[in-house]
XYZ file of C-alpha atoms in Angstrom:
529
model
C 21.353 112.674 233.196
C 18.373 112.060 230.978
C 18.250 109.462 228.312
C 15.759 107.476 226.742
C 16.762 103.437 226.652
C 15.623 100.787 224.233
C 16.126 97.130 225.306
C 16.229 94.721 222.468
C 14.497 91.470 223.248
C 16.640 88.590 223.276
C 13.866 86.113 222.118
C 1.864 95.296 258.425
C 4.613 96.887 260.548
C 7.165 98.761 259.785
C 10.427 97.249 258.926
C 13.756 98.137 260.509
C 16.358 99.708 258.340
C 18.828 97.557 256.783
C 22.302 97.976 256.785
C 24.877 97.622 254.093
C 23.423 97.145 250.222
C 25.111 93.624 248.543
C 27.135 94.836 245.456
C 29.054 97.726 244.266
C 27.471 101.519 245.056
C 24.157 100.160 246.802
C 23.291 102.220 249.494
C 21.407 100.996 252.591
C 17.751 102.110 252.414
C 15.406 100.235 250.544
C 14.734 100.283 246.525
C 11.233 101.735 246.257
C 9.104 100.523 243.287
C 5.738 101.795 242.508
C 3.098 99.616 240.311
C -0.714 100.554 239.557
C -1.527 96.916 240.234
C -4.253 96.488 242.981
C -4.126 94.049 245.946
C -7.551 93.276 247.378
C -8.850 90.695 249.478
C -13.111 90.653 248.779
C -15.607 87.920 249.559
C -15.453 86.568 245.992
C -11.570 86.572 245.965
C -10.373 85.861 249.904
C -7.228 84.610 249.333
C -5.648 87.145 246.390
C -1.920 85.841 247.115
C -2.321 81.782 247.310
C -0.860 80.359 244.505
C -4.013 77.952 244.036
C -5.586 81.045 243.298
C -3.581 84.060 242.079
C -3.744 84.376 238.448
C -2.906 87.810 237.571
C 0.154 89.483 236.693
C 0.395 91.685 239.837
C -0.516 88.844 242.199
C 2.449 86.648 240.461
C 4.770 89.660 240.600
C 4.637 89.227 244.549
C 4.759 85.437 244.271
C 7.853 85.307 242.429
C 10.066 87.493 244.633
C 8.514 85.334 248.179
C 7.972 81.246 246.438
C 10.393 79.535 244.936
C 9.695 77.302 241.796
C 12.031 74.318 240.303
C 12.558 76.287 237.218
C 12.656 79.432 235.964
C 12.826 81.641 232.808
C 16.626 83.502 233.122
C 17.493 87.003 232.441
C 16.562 88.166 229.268
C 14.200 85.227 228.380
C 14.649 81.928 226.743
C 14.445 78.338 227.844
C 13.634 77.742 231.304
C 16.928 76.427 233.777
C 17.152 74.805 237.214
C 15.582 77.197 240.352
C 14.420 75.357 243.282
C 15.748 72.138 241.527
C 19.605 70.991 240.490
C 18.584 69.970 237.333
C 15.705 68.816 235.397
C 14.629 67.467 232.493
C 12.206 64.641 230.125
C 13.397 60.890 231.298
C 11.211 59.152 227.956
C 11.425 60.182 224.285
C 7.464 61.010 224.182
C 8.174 63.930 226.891
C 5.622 62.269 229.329
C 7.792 61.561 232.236
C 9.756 64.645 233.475
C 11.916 64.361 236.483
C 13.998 66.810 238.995
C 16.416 66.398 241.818
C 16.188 69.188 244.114
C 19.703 71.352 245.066
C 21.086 69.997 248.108
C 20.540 72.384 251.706
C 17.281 73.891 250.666
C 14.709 75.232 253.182
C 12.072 77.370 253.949
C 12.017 81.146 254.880
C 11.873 79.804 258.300
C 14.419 77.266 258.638
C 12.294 74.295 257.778
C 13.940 72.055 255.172
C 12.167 71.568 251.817
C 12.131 68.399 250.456
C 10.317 66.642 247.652
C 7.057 65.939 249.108
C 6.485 69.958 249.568
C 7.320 69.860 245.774
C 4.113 66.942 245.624
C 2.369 68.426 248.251
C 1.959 71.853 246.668
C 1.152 70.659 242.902
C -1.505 68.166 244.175
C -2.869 70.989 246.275
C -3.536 73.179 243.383
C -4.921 70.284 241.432
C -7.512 69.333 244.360
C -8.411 73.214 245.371
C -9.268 73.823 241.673
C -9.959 77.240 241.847
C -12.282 78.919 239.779
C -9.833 81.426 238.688
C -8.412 79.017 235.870
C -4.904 78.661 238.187
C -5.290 74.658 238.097
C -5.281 74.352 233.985
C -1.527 74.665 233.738
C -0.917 71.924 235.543
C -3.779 69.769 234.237
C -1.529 67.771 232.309
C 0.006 66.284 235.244
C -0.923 62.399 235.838
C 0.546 61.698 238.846
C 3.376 62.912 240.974
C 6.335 60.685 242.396
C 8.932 61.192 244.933
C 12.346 59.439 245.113
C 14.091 59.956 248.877
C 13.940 63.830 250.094
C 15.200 65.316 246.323
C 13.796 63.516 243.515
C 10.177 64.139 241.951
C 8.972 62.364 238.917
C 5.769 63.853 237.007
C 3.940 61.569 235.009
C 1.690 63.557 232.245
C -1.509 62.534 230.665
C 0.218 63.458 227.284
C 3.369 64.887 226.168
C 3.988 68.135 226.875
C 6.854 70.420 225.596
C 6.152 73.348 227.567
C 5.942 71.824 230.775
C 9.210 73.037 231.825
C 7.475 76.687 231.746
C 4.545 75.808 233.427
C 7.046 74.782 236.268
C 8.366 78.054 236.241
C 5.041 79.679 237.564
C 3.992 80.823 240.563
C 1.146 78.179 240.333
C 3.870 75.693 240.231
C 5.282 77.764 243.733
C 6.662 75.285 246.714
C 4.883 75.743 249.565
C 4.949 73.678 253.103
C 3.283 71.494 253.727
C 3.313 72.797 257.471
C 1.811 76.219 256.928
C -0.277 75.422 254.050
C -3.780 73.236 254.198
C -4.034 70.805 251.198
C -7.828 71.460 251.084
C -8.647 75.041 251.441
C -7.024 78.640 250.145
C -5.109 80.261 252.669
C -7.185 83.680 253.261
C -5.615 87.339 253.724
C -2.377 88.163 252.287
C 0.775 86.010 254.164
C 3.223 84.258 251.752
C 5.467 81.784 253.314
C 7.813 80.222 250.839
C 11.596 79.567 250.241
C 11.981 82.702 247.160
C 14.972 85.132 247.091
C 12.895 87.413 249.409
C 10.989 87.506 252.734
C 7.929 89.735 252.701
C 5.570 91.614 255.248
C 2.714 93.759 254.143
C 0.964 96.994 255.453
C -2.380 97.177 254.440
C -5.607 99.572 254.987
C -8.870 97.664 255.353
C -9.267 95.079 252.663
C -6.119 96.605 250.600
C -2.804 96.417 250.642
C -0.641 99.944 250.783
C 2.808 98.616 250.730
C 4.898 95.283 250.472
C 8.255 95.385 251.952
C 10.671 92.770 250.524
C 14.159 91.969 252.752
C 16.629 89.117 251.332
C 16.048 85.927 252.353
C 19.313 84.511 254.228
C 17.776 81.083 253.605
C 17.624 81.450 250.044
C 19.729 78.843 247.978
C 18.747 79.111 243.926
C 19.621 80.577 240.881
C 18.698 83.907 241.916
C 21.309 86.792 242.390
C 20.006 89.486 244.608
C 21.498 92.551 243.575
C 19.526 94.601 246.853
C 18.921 93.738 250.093
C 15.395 95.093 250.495
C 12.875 96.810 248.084
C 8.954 98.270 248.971
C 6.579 97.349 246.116
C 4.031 100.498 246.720
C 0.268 100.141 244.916
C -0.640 102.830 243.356
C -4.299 104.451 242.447
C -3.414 105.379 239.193
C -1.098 105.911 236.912
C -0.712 109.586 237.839
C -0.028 109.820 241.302
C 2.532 107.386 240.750
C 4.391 108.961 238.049
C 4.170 111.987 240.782
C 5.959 109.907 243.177
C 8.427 109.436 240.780
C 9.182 112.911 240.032
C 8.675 113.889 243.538
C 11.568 111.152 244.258
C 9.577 109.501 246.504
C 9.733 106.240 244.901
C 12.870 105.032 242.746
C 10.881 102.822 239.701
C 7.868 103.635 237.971
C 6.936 99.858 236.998
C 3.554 98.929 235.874
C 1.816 100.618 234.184
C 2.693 104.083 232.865
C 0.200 105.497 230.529
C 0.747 107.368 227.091
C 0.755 110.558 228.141
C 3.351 109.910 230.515
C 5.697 108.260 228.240
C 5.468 110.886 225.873
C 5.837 113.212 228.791
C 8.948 111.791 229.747
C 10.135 111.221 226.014
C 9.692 115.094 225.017
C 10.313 116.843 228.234
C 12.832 114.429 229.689
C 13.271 115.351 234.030
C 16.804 115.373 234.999
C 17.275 112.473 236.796
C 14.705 110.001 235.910
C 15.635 107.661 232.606
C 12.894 106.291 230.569
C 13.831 102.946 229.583
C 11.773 100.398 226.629
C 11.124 96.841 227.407
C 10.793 94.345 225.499
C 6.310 93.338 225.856
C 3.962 90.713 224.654
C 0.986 91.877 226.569
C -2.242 92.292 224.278
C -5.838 93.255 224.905
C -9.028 91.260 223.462
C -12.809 91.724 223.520
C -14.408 88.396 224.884
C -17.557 87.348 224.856
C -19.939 85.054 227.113
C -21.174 82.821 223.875
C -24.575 81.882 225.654
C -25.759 85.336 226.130
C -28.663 86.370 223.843
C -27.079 89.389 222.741
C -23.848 87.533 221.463
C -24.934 83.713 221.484
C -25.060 84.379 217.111
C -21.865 83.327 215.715
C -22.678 86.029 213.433
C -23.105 88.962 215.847
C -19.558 88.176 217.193
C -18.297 87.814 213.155
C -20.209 91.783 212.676
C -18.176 93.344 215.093
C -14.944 91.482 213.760
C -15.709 93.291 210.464
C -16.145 96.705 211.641
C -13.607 97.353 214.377
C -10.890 99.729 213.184
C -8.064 98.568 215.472
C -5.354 100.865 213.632
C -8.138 103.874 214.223
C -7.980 102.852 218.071
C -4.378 101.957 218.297
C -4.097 105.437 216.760
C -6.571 107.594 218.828
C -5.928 105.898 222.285
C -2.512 104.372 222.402
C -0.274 105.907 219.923
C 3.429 104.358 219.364
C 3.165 102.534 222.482
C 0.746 99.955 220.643
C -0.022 97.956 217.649
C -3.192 96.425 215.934
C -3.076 92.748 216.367
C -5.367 90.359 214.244
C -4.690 87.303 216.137
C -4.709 86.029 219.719
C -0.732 85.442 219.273
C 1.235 88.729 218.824
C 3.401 88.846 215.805
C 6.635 88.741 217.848
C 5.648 85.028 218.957
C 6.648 82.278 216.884
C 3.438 80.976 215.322
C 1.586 84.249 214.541
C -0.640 84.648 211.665
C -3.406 87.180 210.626
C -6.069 85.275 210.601
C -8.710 87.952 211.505
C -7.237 90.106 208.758
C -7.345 87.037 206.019
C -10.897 86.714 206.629
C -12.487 90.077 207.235
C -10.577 92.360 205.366
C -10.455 96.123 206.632
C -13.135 97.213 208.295
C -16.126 97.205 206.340
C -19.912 97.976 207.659
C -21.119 96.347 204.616
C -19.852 93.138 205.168
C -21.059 92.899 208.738
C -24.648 94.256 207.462
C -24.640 90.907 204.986
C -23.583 88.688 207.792
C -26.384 90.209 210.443
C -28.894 89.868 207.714
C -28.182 86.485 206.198
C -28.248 85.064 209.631
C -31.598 86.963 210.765
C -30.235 89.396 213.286
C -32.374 92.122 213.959
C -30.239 95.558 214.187
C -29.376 97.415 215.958
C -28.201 95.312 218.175
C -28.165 95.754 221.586
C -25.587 95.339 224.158
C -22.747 96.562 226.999
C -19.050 96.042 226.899
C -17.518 96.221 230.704
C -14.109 96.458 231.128
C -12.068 96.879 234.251
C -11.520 101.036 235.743
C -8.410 100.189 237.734
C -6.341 97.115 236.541
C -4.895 97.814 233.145
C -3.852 101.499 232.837
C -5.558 104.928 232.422
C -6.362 104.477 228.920
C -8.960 102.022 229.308
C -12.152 103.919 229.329
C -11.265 105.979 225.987
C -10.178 102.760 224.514
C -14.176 101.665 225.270
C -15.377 105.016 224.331
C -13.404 105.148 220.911
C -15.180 100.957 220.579
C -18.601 102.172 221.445
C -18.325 105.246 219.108
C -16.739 102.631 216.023
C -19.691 100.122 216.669
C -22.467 102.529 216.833
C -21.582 104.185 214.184
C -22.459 101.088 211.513
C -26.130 101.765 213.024
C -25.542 97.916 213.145
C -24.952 98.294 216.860
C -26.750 100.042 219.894
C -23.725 99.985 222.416
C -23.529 100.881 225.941
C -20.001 100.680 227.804
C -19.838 100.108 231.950
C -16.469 100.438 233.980
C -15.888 98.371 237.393
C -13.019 97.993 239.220
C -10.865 94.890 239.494
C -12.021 93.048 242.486
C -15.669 93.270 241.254
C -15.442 92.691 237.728
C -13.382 90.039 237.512
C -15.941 87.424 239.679
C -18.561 88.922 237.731
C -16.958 87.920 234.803
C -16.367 84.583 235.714
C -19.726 84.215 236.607
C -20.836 85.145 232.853
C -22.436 88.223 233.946
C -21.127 90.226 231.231
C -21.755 89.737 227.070
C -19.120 90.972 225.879
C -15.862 92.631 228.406
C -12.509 93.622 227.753
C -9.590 91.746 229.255
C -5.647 91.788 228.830
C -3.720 89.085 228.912
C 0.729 88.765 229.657
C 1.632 85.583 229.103
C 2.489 83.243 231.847
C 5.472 82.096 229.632
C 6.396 82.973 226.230
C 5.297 80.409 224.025
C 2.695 80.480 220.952
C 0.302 77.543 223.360
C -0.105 80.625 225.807
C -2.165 82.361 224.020
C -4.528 79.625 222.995
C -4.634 77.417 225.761
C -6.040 79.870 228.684
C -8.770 80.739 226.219
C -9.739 77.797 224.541
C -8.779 74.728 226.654
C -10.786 73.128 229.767
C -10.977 74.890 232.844
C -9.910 77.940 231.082
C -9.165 81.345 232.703
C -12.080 82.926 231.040
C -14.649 80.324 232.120
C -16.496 80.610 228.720
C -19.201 78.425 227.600
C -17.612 78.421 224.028
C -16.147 75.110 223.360
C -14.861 73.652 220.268
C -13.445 70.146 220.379
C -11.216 70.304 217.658
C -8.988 72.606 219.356
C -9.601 71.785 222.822
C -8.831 67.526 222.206
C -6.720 67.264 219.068
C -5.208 70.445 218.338
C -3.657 72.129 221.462
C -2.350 68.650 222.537
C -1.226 67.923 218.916
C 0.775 70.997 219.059
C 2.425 70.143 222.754
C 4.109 67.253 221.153
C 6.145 69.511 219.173
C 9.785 70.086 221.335
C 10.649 72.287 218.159
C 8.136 74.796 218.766
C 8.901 76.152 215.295
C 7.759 73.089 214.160
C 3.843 73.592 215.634
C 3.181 76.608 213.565
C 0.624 74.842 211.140
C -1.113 73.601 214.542
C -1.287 76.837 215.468
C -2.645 78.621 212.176
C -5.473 76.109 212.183
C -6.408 77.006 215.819
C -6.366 81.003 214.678
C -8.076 80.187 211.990
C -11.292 78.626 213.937
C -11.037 81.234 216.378
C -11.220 84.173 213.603
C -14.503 81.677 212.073
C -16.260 81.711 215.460
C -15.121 84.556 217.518
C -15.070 83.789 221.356
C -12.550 85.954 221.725
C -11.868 89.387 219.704
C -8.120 90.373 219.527
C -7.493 93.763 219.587
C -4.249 95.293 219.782
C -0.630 94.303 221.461
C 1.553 96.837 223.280
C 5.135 97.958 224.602
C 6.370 98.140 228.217
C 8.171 101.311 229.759
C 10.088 101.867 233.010
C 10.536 105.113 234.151
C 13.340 105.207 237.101
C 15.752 107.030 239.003
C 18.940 107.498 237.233
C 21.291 105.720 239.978
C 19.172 102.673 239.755
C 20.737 99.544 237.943
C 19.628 96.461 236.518
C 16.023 98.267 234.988
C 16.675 96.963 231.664
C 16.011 93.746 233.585
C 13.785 94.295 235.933
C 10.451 93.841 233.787
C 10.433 90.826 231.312
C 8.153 89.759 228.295
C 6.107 88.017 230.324
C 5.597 91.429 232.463
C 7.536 89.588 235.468
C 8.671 91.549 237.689
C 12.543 90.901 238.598
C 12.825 92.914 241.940
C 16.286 91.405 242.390
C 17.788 92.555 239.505
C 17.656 96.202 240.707
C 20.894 98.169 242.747
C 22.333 101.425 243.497
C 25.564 102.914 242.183
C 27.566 100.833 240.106
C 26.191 97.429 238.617
């Protein structure tokens, strides 16, 4: 049966086989997911799967099926509930003390029971490893951490904090032991050890990882429902040999990240037996830009290429239905969107950006490269740079070069502010508006940029965590969009839609990929849901 599926959003050995599916219709051998996401251990990045250091959608997507957090975001989105924990919640009207007691029975993968000072033991570690990877600024909020007997923890925060439940729900909020894990260091290679609905072991060729293999933790007690008893989460080169997998039925679930062409593939020619199924997505892509290179370091170099960048031109060209121009680092399905970089450039308009470059003594062309990442967000990236090189140079305002790398070099590179100007994505960690402001513009951000203005960074994003009505921090919010549109460190671009592409007898892939572009393993079966 073939049928395309729109969800509405509702706001390393060998394993041995398994033997009867949990739930109605599931057959025995494992679920077999395929992803384009790359696992690499390197010099600058040792220890890709710690959760003091992971900070990357595909990293998290193996974090959240092996550590267990004391909340989570349920099925289908919405407030976080009760994991790891039995409940949880503020203890003081400012929302600066928030407190959880721990389910009762609750232990490791391993046996060993987890009590609250793993909870301790595993925040504070993140906090005192402070990774350069930007992990650590979620929880910088946290004051100090206090335990109560073996299932009460108490977090004190510097300042209120409204979305602190989600940041709880995060793999860099992820229990570890304290027995297996050193409070000082990273943990190198790729072993997870945790209490999460699954158990995991890994193959792996040289540096990379091939295949996870995923079997149901017996020890798991949470709010969790496995639906599957094992799955294999199977990495991908690109995009195309994993969409032949699919078709080839060698692997169930086409996850992350099909391109266009295959969507559209699978829209017009549908294959019997493989469903195409719409997500619900709040991923986006941005230009950013190292502030104290020469090329950039003007304000009104930055402000030029705001002004002449055709996004519906490159939505158009590159990315088709599956995309939309965005004109502000919040999409416009997030409360507290605005258009700010539409309000004050206009359409795109060489003129304009001519005037700005001359008023502020620029001397065109100018001259620069925009890198961006060959292997970590989907096939399209290199036209999308090619169609951007061929809109800037075009002004004559611009002499543009464009330079692909993949993943595990780029990334350290661009921490180290080796690049100008480099083209990132960003899924949210959680959906809320302070998401998409905070990793860019607050300390210790994930970007590590230079760029700093104190307005935001002091007054406004903590202004706007004070605000339990989230609704309610929307003027916060259009003043932060607003100085970001004024002085550019970051360049929004466009946001985009998520597709599945699966077997027909699988259930549960309306759930298995959320907003946030988590991936739900457990929510996937055979046969009858």
């Amino acid at each position: 049966m073939n049928r395309k599926t729109l969800v509405l959003p509702l706001t390393a050995a060998l394993l041995t086989p398994l033997l009867a599916g949990c739930g109605g219709g599931n057959e025995s051998r494992a679920i077999v997911v395929g992803t384009t996401d790359q696992f690499v251990a390197t010099t600058d990045a040792p220890a890709p799967l710690d959760p003091a250091f992971a900070y990357d959608t595909g990293t998290w997507n193996v974090l959240r099926q092996t550590v267990q957090t004391l909340m989570h975001v349920p099925r289908g989105s919405g407030q976080p509930v009760p994991e790891a924990a039995k409940s949880c919640g503020f203890s003081d009207k400012e929302s600066e003390s928030y407190r959880c007691e721990l389910r009762e029975g609750l232990t490791f993968a391993d046996g060993t029971p987890m009590t609250a000072e793993d909870v301790k033991f595993s925040i504070e570690r993140v906090l005192a490893i402070k990774s350069d990877n930007g992990t650590a600024a979620l929880l910088s909020d946290i004051d100090t951490i206090e335990t109560k007997g073996e299932r009460e923890v108490v977090f004190h925060l510097k300042a209120p904090d409204a979305t602190f439940p989600y940041k709880l729900s995060t793999p860099v909020a992820g229990i570890l032991s304290k027995d297996k894990y050193d409070g000082t260091k990273l943990r190198e290679g790729f072993e997870v050890d945790g209490s999460g609905p699954y158990t995991m072991k890994t193959e792996t060729s040289g540096d990379r990882v091939t295949k996870f293999v995923f079997t149901k933790n017996a020890q798991y007690k949470g709010d969790i429902t496995l639906r599957n008893d094992k799955v294999e989460l199977r990495p991908f080169g690109n995009a195309s040999t994993m969409d032949k997998a699919l078709r080839d039925d060698d692997i169930d679930m086409a996850a992350r990240a099909m391109s266009q062409a295959q969507i559209k593939e699978h829209t017009d020619k549908p294959q019997d037996g493989i469903d195409l199924t719409e997500v619900p997505g709040l991923e986006i892509r941005y230009l950013a830009f190292n502030t104290k290179a020469p090329a950039v370091e003007d304000k009104a170099v930055r402000q030029a290429m705001a002004a002449v960048i055709d996004r519906g031109a490159l939505v158009s060209k590159v990315y088709g239905p599956t995309a939309e121009p965005l004109y502000s680092l919040i999409p416009s399905s997030v409360t507290g969107h605005a258009t700010s970089f539409i309000d004050t450039y206009g359409e795109p308009d060489p003129a304009r950006a001519a005037k700005l470059l001359r008023e502020a003594g620029v001397k065109t062309p100018v001259k620069t490269t925009l890198d961006y990442t060959t292997d970590h967000y989907g096939a399209e990236t290199a036209e999308e740079f090619e169609a951007l090189r061929d809109q800037l140079n075009a002004t004559k305002l611009f002499d543009v070069q464009i330079k692909g790398t993949e993943w595990a070099e780029f990334r350290p590179a661009q921490k180290r502010g080796d690049y100008a100007v480099y083209g990132l994505g960003w899924f949210p960690d959680y959906p809320d508006p302070d998401n998409y402001v905070a990793p860019f513009l607050d300390s210790d951000n994930f970007l590590n940029t230079p760029y700093v203005n104190q307005s935001v960074r002091d007054q406004l994003i903590p202004q706007s965590r004070r605000q339990a009505d989230r609704a309610a921090a929307t003027p916060v919010f259009d003043q932060i969009q607003k100085i970001v549109a004024k002085d550019v460190p970051v360049l929004p671009l466009w946001q985009g839609k998520q597709y599945v592409a699966a077997r027909d007898d699988l259930t549960g892939v309306e759930w298995s990929l959320n907003t946030s572009s988590d991936l739900l393993l457990w929510e996937l079966g055979r046969g009858n849901a």
